[in-house]
């Protein structure tokens, strides 16, 4: 399962992991376990991230599956996030023989280089929180996440809370009539770390450079503000990570997500 992830230098992956955990713990109850931690948020039970079993150490698959079944017994899904590559590989082997499990790999990237090319960012403007939530809901609908009643509202509320846990600015692009068509968020902890999150353009507005302009603008801003660590989380099996690489991000660590909906048996 391994991909080399040392391009961003030692320590960046651990720092990103710590920031992501801190973010979850500002919204959910996080409890340390012998192999990592668990999160619980009874107010937002449909948000997987806030009710996850998180594994940072080496552990055998049967033990992790038992821990997950117990932690998420009251929920309609199983959801594990695994940072340790060996543990993730063993779990993936076991679950590939099991029904209904979906495995995703995300890559945590840290800003290390200047953008490969500077682009015109003059189209970038600020969006309100409500405008941003509106675009995020479009994204969730596009992903087909409205199958479970209430999930879109819970995810939108989760994103609002995350935004408030950080100091979040919302950069966007507007159409000629002023309607927002693309967005990204720049989160700052005020202590040298920034997080570029949720890059999205309406399907009708793609391929016109909005995504590149937004990420470049966010990165320029994060640099100008003197952050020592600026990170982004991408799907390791999808193309946007190449855009982020172009803008100066480098792989720093991988995390595997294992998910099963109860309805899939
Ligand atoms: C990711 C996203 C925001 C990109 O927005 P966009 O405005 O269409 O992107 P841009 O027009 O700035 O394109 C940036 C670069 O990516 C390339 N690109 C765009 N779409 C692509 C695709 N489907 N496959 C491969 N490369 C693509 C472009 O060619 C461009 O490179 P170039 O500048 O060398 O021509 C948009 O596709 C989107 O909203 N996707 C769904 C949400 C998502 O997946 N977000 C990322 C989560 S990690």
mmCIF file of C-alpha atoms and ligand atoms in Angstrom:
data_model
loop_
_atom_site.group_PDB
_atom_site.id
_atom_site.type_symbol
_atom_site.label_atom_id
_atom_site.label_comp_id
_atom_site.label_asym_id
_atom_site.label_seq_id
_atom_site.Cartn_x
_atom_site.Cartn_y
_atom_site.Cartn_z
ATOM 1 C CA UNK A 1 0.000 0.000 0.000
ATOM 2 C CA UNK A 2 2.974 2.279 0.463
ATOM 3 C CA UNK A 3 3.640 5.509 -1.386
ATOM 4 C CA UNK A 4 6.678 7.564 -0.499
ATOM 5 C CA UNK A 5 5.615 10.538 1.517
ATOM 6 C CA UNK A 6 8.809 12.093 2.752
ATOM 7 C CA UNK A 7 8.891 14.929 0.219
ATOM 8 C CA UNK A 8 7.552 17.427 2.715
ATOM 9 C CA UNK A 9 10.296 16.775 5.232
ATOM 10 C CA UNK A 10 10.177 15.103 8.623
ATOM 11 C CA UNK A 11 7.514 16.121 11.086
ATOM 12 C CA UNK A 12 4.988 17.698 8.731
ATOM 13 C CA UNK A 13 2.783 14.582 8.637
ATOM 14 C CA UNK A 14 2.719 14.326 12.421
ATOM 15 C CA UNK A 15 1.927 18.030 12.746
ATOM 16 C CA UNK A 16 -0.935 17.756 10.245
ATOM 17 C CA UNK A 17 -2.303 14.713 12.100
ATOM 18 C CA UNK A 18 -2.196 16.651 15.361
ATOM 19 C CA UNK A 19 -4.069 19.590 13.816
ATOM 20 C CA UNK A 20 -6.744 17.318 12.357
ATOM 21 C CA UNK A 21 -7.191 15.589 15.712
ATOM 22 C CA UNK A 22 -7.392 18.901 17.540
ATOM 23 C CA UNK A 23 -10.049 20.044 15.084
ATOM 24 C CA UNK A 24 -12.173 16.950 15.711
ATOM 25 C CA UNK A 25 -11.727 17.327 19.467
ATOM 26 C CA UNK A 26 -13.031 20.905 19.341
ATOM 27 C CA UNK A 27 -16.387 19.549 18.092
ATOM 28 C CA UNK A 28 -16.550 15.939 19.314
ATOM 29 C CA UNK A 29 -15.523 14.067 22.468
ATOM 30 C CA UNK A 30 -12.136 12.519 21.712
ATOM 31 C CA UNK A 31 -10.845 9.668 23.852
ATOM 32 C CA UNK A 32 -7.323 8.275 23.706
ATOM 33 C CA UNK A 33 -7.055 4.510 23.092
ATOM 34 C CA UNK A 34 -4.054 2.180 23.134
ATOM 35 C CA UNK A 35 -3.828 2.326 19.321
ATOM 36 C CA UNK A 36 -5.002 5.880 18.646
ATOM 37 C CA UNK A 37 -8.233 7.636 19.542
ATOM 38 C CA UNK A 38 -12.001 7.631 19.086
ATOM 39 C CA UNK A 39 -14.402 10.497 18.489
ATOM 40 C CA UNK A 40 -18.047 10.810 19.445
ATOM 41 C CA UNK A 41 -20.521 13.569 18.633
ATOM 42 C CA UNK A 42 -24.091 12.667 19.615
ATOM 43 C CA UNK A 43 -25.437 15.897 18.092
ATOM 44 C CA UNK A 44 -24.059 15.045 14.636
ATOM 45 C CA UNK A 45 -24.224 11.237 14.488
ATOM 46 C CA UNK A 46 -24.287 11.124 10.674
ATOM 47 C CA UNK A 47 -20.889 12.832 10.383
ATOM 48 C CA UNK A 48 -18.429 9.939 10.106
ATOM 49 C CA UNK A 49 -15.343 11.997 10.947
ATOM 50 C CA UNK A 50 -16.861 13.087 14.260
ATOM 51 C CA UNK A 51 -17.638 9.487 15.243
ATOM 52 C CA UNK A 52 -14.552 7.758 13.904
ATOM 53 C CA UNK A 53 -12.165 5.164 15.245
ATOM 54 C CA UNK A 54 -8.707 6.560 14.496
ATOM 55 C CA UNK A 55 -5.664 4.281 14.437
ATOM 56 C CA UNK A 56 -2.117 5.602 14.622
ATOM 57 C CA UNK A 57 -0.272 2.489 15.885
ATOM 58 C CA UNK A 58 0.206 -1.037 14.567
ATOM 59 C CA UNK A 59 -2.769 -3.246 15.419
ATOM 60 C CA UNK A 60 -4.273 -6.490 14.045
ATOM 61 C CA UNK A 61 -7.420 -6.210 11.871
ATOM 62 C CA UNK A 62 -9.684 -8.306 14.139
ATOM 63 C CA UNK A 63 -8.957 -6.049 17.072
ATOM 64 C CA UNK A 64 -9.731 -2.901 15.054
ATOM 65 C CA UNK A 65 -12.968 -4.349 13.700
ATOM 66 C CA UNK A 66 -14.056 -5.302 17.210
ATOM 67 C CA UNK A 67 -13.217 -1.801 18.467
ATOM 68 C CA UNK A 68 -15.192 -0.259 15.617
ATOM 69 C CA UNK A 69 -18.221 -2.528 16.124
ATOM 70 C CA UNK A 70 -18.261 -1.551 19.774
ATOM 71 C CA UNK A 71 -17.663 2.199 19.340
ATOM 72 C CA UNK A 72 -20.159 2.549 16.488
ATOM 73 C CA UNK A 73 -22.702 -0.057 17.677
ATOM 74 C CA UNK A 74 -25.474 2.585 17.809
ATOM 75 C CA UNK A 75 -24.643 4.047 14.383
ATOM 76 C CA UNK A 76 -25.686 2.892 10.925
ATOM 77 C CA UNK A 77 -22.113 2.617 9.710
ATOM 78 C CA UNK A 78 -18.564 1.574 10.518
ATOM 79 C CA UNK A 79 -15.815 4.156 9.966
ATOM 80 C CA UNK A 80 -12.090 3.807 10.641
ATOM 81 C CA UNK A 81 -9.199 6.077 9.746
ATOM 82 C CA UNK A 82 -5.767 4.403 9.775
ATOM 83 C CA UNK A 83 -2.454 6.251 9.624
ATOM 84 C CA UNK A 84 -0.111 3.282 10.024
ATOM 85 C CA UNK A 85 0.605 1.867 6.511
ATOM 86 C CA UNK A 86 1.215 -1.733 7.633
ATOM 87 C CA UNK A 87 -1.984 -1.773 9.674
ATOM 88 C CA UNK A 88 -3.909 -0.251 6.765
ATOM 89 C CA UNK A 89 -2.522 -2.870 4.357
ATOM 90 C CA UNK A 90 -3.466 -5.793 6.606
ATOM 91 C CA UNK A 91 -6.942 -4.377 7.209
ATOM 92 C CA UNK A 92 -7.462 -3.777 3.516
ATOM 93 C CA UNK A 93 -6.541 -7.410 2.756
ATOM 94 C CA UNK A 94 -9.053 -8.688 5.286
ATOM 95 C CA UNK A 95 -11.839 -6.306 4.233
ATOM 96 C CA UNK A 96 -11.399 -6.997 0.524
ATOM 97 C CA UNK A 97 -12.864 -10.423 1.298
ATOM 98 C CA UNK A 98 -15.711 -8.861 3.244
ATOM 99 C CA UNK A 99 -18.894 -7.345 1.829
ATOM 100 C CA UNK A 100 -19.706 -3.661 1.555
ATOM 101 C CA UNK A 101 -16.481 -2.020 2.720
ATOM 102 C CA UNK A 102 -15.105 0.960 0.823
ATOM 103 C CA UNK A 103 -11.445 1.975 1.156
ATOM 104 C CA UNK A 104 -10.151 5.453 0.345
ATOM 105 C CA UNK A 105 -6.659 6.833 0.682
ATOM 106 C CA UNK A 106 -6.051 10.476 1.387
ATOM 107 C CA UNK A 107 -2.767 12.299 1.116
ATOM 108 C CA UNK A 108 -1.812 15.051 3.515
ATOM 109 C CA UNK A 109 0.282 17.610 1.667
ATOM 110 C CA UNK A 110 2.421 20.414 3.064
ATOM 111 C CA UNK A 111 3.399 23.565 1.208
ATOM 112 C CA UNK A 112 7.100 23.334 0.343
ATOM 113 C CA UNK A 113 7.688 25.075 -2.987
ATOM 114 C CA UNK A 114 6.603 28.241 -4.754
ATOM 115 C CA UNK A 115 3.818 27.781 -7.343
ATOM 116 C CA UNK A 116 5.104 26.314 -10.645
ATOM 117 C CA UNK A 117 3.519 29.323 -12.316
ATOM 118 C CA UNK A 118 1.914 32.494 -11.051
ATOM 119 C CA UNK A 119 -1.614 32.993 -12.288
ATOM 120 C CA UNK A 120 -3.900 35.992 -12.331
ATOM 121 C CA UNK A 121 -5.808 35.853 -9.057
ATOM 122 C CA UNK A 122 -7.654 39.139 -9.521
ATOM 123 C CA UNK A 123 -10.945 37.237 -9.972
ATOM 124 C CA UNK A 124 -10.752 36.029 -6.361
ATOM 125 C CA UNK A 125 -13.079 37.713 -3.883
ATOM 126 C CA UNK A 126 -14.390 36.916 -0.389
ATOM 127 C CA UNK A 127 -17.604 34.968 0.147
ATOM 128 C CA UNK A 128 -19.913 34.982 3.163
ATOM 129 C CA UNK A 129 -20.370 31.908 5.343
ATOM 130 C CA UNK A 130 -23.909 31.416 3.959
ATOM 131 C CA UNK A 131 -22.729 31.647 0.342
ATOM 132 C CA UNK A 132 -20.040 29.084 1.116
ATOM 133 C CA UNK A 133 -22.478 26.704 2.827
ATOM 134 C CA UNK A 134 -24.700 26.960 -0.250
ATOM 135 C CA UNK A 135 -21.855 25.850 -2.550
ATOM 136 C CA UNK A 136 -20.818 23.091 -0.115
ATOM 137 C CA UNK A 137 -24.392 21.746 -0.170
ATOM 138 C CA UNK A 138 -24.230 21.667 -3.981
ATOM 139 C CA UNK A 139 -21.067 19.597 -3.702
ATOM 140 C CA UNK A 140 -22.672 17.170 -1.241
ATOM 141 C CA UNK A 141 -25.685 16.743 -3.550
ATOM 142 C CA UNK A 142 -23.351 16.188 -6.500
ATOM 143 C CA UNK A 143 -21.646 13.433 -4.487
ATOM 144 C CA UNK A 144 -25.036 11.806 -3.933
ATOM 145 C CA UNK A 145 -24.882 12.237 -0.158
ATOM 146 C CA UNK A 146 -28.551 13.182 0.168
ATOM 147 C CA UNK A 147 -29.624 9.506 0.259
ATOM 148 C CA UNK A 148 -29.706 9.555 4.066
ATOM 149 C CA UNK A 149 -32.218 12.095 5.441
ATOM 150 C CA UNK A 150 -30.494 14.829 7.450
ATOM 151 C CA UNK A 151 -26.938 14.066 6.370
ATOM 152 C CA UNK A 152 -26.470 17.178 4.216
ATOM 153 C CA UNK A 153 -27.605 19.472 7.048
ATOM 154 C CA UNK A 154 -25.373 17.681 9.564
ATOM 155 C CA UNK A 155 -22.351 17.917 7.266
ATOM 156 C CA UNK A 156 -23.039 21.615 6.654
ATOM 157 C CA UNK A 157 -23.274 22.195 10.410
ATOM 158 C CA UNK A 158 -20.041 20.233 10.925
ATOM 159 C CA UNK A 159 -18.277 22.432 8.349
ATOM 160 C CA UNK A 160 -19.581 25.576 10.060
ATOM 161 C CA UNK A 161 -18.203 24.354 13.387
ATOM 162 C CA UNK A 162 -14.859 23.465 11.827
ATOM 163 C CA UNK A 163 -14.662 26.911 10.264
ATOM 164 C CA UNK A 164 -15.270 28.511 13.639
ATOM 165 C CA UNK A 165 -12.725 26.255 15.373
ATOM 166 C CA UNK A 166 -10.181 27.817 13.021
ATOM 167 C CA UNK A 167 -10.195 31.410 11.859
ATOM 168 C CA UNK A 168 -11.657 30.693 8.452
ATOM 169 C CA UNK A 169 -11.739 32.978 5.445
ATOM 170 C CA UNK A 170 -13.696 32.005 2.372
ATOM 171 C CA UNK A 171 -12.250 32.925 -0.996
ATOM 172 C CA UNK A 172 -14.459 32.608 -4.047
ATOM 173 C CA UNK A 173 -15.145 33.496 -7.636
ATOM 174 C CA UNK A 174 -18.410 35.118 -8.734
ATOM 175 C CA UNK A 175 -20.193 34.946 -12.081
ATOM 176 C CA UNK A 176 -20.976 38.195 -13.912
ATOM 177 C CA UNK A 177 -24.320 38.406 -12.055
ATOM 178 C CA UNK A 178 -22.534 38.182 -8.699
ATOM 179 C CA UNK A 179 -23.541 34.582 -7.902
ATOM 180 C CA UNK A 180 -20.711 32.550 -6.317
ATOM 181 C CA UNK A 181 -19.482 29.724 -8.584
ATOM 182 C CA UNK A 182 -16.284 28.519 -6.866
ATOM 183 C CA UNK A 183 -14.816 28.535 -3.374
ATOM 184 C CA UNK A 184 -11.979 27.500 -1.126
ATOM 185 C CA UNK A 185 -11.344 28.061 2.561
ATOM 186 C CA UNK A 186 -8.197 29.304 4.223
ATOM 187 C CA UNK A 187 -8.083 28.339 7.866
ATOM 188 C CA UNK A 188 -5.510 29.823 10.248
ATOM 189 C CA UNK A 189 -4.740 28.821 13.808
ATOM 190 C CA UNK A 190 -3.065 32.176 14.473
ATOM 191 C CA UNK A 191 0.052 30.323 15.568
ATOM 192 C CA UNK A 192 1.876 29.590 12.331
ATOM 193 C CA UNK A 193 -0.336 26.942 10.746
ATOM 194 C CA UNK A 194 -2.769 27.329 7.847
ATOM 195 C CA UNK A 195 -5.109 24.799 6.192
ATOM 196 C CA UNK A 196 -6.464 25.148 2.666
ATOM 197 C CA UNK A 197 -9.703 23.146 2.601
ATOM 198 C CA UNK A 198 -12.673 22.320 0.367
ATOM 199 C CA UNK A 199 -11.780 23.473 -3.141
ATOM 200 C CA UNK A 200 -14.982 23.398 -5.180
ATOM 201 C CA UNK A 201 -16.348 24.840 -8.413
ATOM 202 C CA UNK A 202 -19.873 24.361 -9.719
ATOM 203 C CA UNK A 203 -19.793 21.819 -12.581
ATOM 204 C CA UNK A 204 -20.875 24.536 -15.012
ATOM 205 C CA UNK A 205 -17.920 26.736 -13.989
ATOM 206 C CA UNK A 206 -15.075 24.198 -14.204
ATOM 207 C CA UNK A 207 -12.102 24.274 -16.530
ATOM 208 C CA UNK A 208 -11.774 28.071 -16.483
ATOM 209 C CA UNK A 209 -8.918 28.308 -14.021
ATOM 210 C CA UNK A 210 -11.025 29.162 -10.955
ATOM 211 C CA UNK A 211 -9.668 26.212 -8.933
ATOM 212 C CA UNK A 212 -6.054 27.082 -9.685
ATOM 213 C CA UNK A 213 -6.630 30.788 -9.016
ATOM 214 C CA UNK A 214 -8.299 30.063 -5.663
ATOM 215 C CA UNK A 215 -5.641 27.667 -4.363
ATOM 216 C CA UNK A 216 -2.851 29.966 -5.579
ATOM 217 C CA UNK A 217 -4.505 32.936 -3.861
ATOM 218 C CA UNK A 218 -4.967 31.000 -0.598
ATOM 219 C CA UNK A 219 -1.346 29.843 -0.681
ATOM 220 C CA UNK A 220 -0.023 33.343 -1.456
ATOM 221 C CA UNK A 221 -2.020 34.657 1.502
ATOM 222 C CA UNK A 222 -0.870 31.884 3.850
ATOM 223 C CA UNK A 223 2.768 32.624 2.881
ATOM 224 C CA UNK A 224 2.393 36.373 3.232
ATOM 225 C CA UNK A 225 1.011 35.829 6.729
ATOM 226 C CA UNK A 226 4.173 33.930 7.664
ATOM 227 C CA UNK A 227 2.777 30.454 8.334
ATOM 228 C CA UNK A 228 5.467 27.831 8.892
ATOM 229 C CA UNK A 229 3.084 25.005 7.950
ATOM 230 C CA UNK A 230 0.375 25.257 5.300
ATOM 231 C CA UNK A 231 -1.390 22.006 4.456
ATOM 232 C CA UNK A 232 -4.120 20.546 2.291
ATOM 233 C CA UNK A 233 -5.820 17.133 2.336
ATOM 234 C CA UNK A 234 -6.447 15.451 -1.020
ATOM 235 C CA UNK A 235 -7.789 12.193 -2.365
ATOM 236 C CA UNK A 236 -4.651 10.175 -3.241
ATOM 237 C CA UNK A 237 -6.458 8.442 -6.104
ATOM 238 C CA UNK A 238 -7.795 11.541 -7.850
ATOM 239 C CA UNK A 239 -6.300 14.247 -10.039
ATOM 240 C CA UNK A 240 -6.641 17.432 -7.894
ATOM 241 C CA UNK A 241 -3.509 16.413 -5.959
ATOM 242 C CA UNK A 242 -1.560 17.230 -9.152
ATOM 243 C CA UNK A 243 -3.006 20.738 -9.130
ATOM 244 C CA UNK A 244 -1.939 21.094 -5.487
ATOM 245 C CA UNK A 245 1.545 19.801 -6.375
ATOM 246 C CA UNK A 246 1.723 22.441 -9.098
ATOM 247 C CA UNK A 247 0.859 25.109 -6.566
ATOM 248 C CA UNK A 248 3.691 23.956 -4.295
ATOM 249 C CA UNK A 249 2.287 21.243 -2.001
ATOM 250 C CA UNK A 250 4.212 17.986 -1.478
ATOM 251 C CA UNK A 251 3.010 14.635 -0.014
ATOM 252 C CA UNK A 252 3.667 14.383 3.669
ATOM 253 C CA UNK A 253 1.629 11.420 4.936
ATOM 254 C CA UNK A 254 -1.135 9.052 3.896
ATOM 255 C CA UNK A 255 -4.293 8.072 5.749
ATOM 256 C CA UNK A 256 -6.649 5.245 4.827
ATOM 257 C CA UNK A 257 -10.372 5.427 5.423
ATOM 258 C CA UNK A 258 -12.411 2.237 5.761
ATOM 259 C CA UNK A 259 -16.145 2.696 5.612
ATOM 260 C CA UNK A 260 -19.179 0.448 5.550
ATOM 261 C CA UNK A 261 -22.838 1.416 5.652
ATOM 262 C CA UNK A 262 -24.939 -0.958 7.721
ATOM 263 C CA UNK A 263 -27.481 -1.178 4.900
ATOM 264 C CA UNK A 264 -24.862 -2.824 2.683
ATOM 265 C CA UNK A 265 -24.898 -5.860 4.986
HETATM 266 C C1 LIG B 1 -11.202 20.523 -8.222
HETATM 267 C C2 LIG B 1 -11.953 21.685 -8.875
HETATM 268 C C3 LIG B 1 -12.261 22.720 -7.817
HETATM 269 C C4 LIG B 1 -11.072 22.294 -9.964
HETATM 270 O O1 LIG B 1 -11.702 23.469 -10.386
HETATM 271 P P1 LIG B 1 -11.513 24.092 -11.844
HETATM 272 O O2 LIG B 1 -11.864 25.526 -11.733
HETATM 273 O O3 LIG B 1 -12.239 23.279 -12.842
HETATM 274 O O4 LIG B 1 -9.936 23.889 -12.046
HETATM 275 P P2 LIG B 1 -9.015 24.713 -13.053
HETATM 276 O O5 LIG B 1 -9.822 25.130 -14.245
HETATM 277 O O6 LIG B 1 -8.324 25.793 -12.302
HETATM 278 O O7 LIG B 1 -7.982 23.597 -13.477
HETATM 279 C C5 LIG B 1 -6.775 23.432 -12.798
HETATM 280 C C6 LIG B 1 -5.900 22.444 -13.518
HETATM 281 O O8 LIG B 1 -6.419 21.120 -13.348
HETATM 282 C C7 LIG B 1 -6.609 20.507 -14.608
HETATM 283 N N1 LIG B 1 -7.876 19.783 -14.588
HETATM 284 C C8 LIG B 1 -9.111 20.335 -14.493
HETATM 285 N N2 LIG B 1 -10.051 19.366 -14.497
HETATM 286 C C9 LIG B 1 -9.384 18.197 -14.613
HETATM 287 C C10 LIG B 1 -9.804 16.827 -14.658
HETATM 288 N N3 LIG B 1 -11.108 16.488 -14.602
HETATM 289 N N4 LIG B 1 -8.853 15.889 -14.767
HETATM 290 C C11 LIG B 1 -7.542 16.210 -14.819
HETATM 291 N N5 LIG B 1 -7.075 17.499 -14.760
HETATM 292 C C12 LIG B 1 -7.997 18.464 -14.671
HETATM 293 C C13 LIG B 1 -6.739 21.623 -15.592
HETATM 294 O O9 LIG B 1 -6.299 21.191 -16.861
HETATM 295 C C14 LIG B 1 -5.886 22.696 -15.016
HETATM 296 O O10 LIG B 1 -4.554 22.557 -15.430
HETATM 297 P P3 LIG B 1 -3.921 23.684 -16.385
HETATM 298 O O11 LIG B 1 -3.990 24.958 -15.589
HETATM 299 O O12 LIG B 1 -2.531 23.192 -16.603
HETATM 300 O O13 LIG B 1 -4.785 23.721 -17.603
HETATM 301 C C15 LIG B 1 -13.266 21.164 -9.546
HETATM 302 O O14 LIG B 1 -12.961 20.186 -10.503
HETATM 303 C C16 LIG B 1 -14.255 20.586 -8.573
HETATM 304 O O15 LIG B 1 -14.991 21.326 -7.944
HETATM 305 N N6 LIG B 1 -14.284 19.233 -8.411
HETATM 306 C C17 LIG B 1 -15.193 18.602 -7.475
HETATM 307 C C18 LIG B 1 -14.743 18.855 -6.053
HETATM 308 C C19 LIG B 1 -13.358 18.282 -5.750
HETATM 309 O O16 LIG B 1 -13.056 17.176 -6.122
HETATM 310 N N7 LIG B 1 -12.506 19.065 -5.054
HETATM 311 C C20 LIG B 1 -11.181 18.666 -4.694
HETATM 312 C C21 LIG B 1 -11.161 17.913 -3.413
HETATM 313 S S1 LIG B 1 -9.507 17.357 -2.973
#
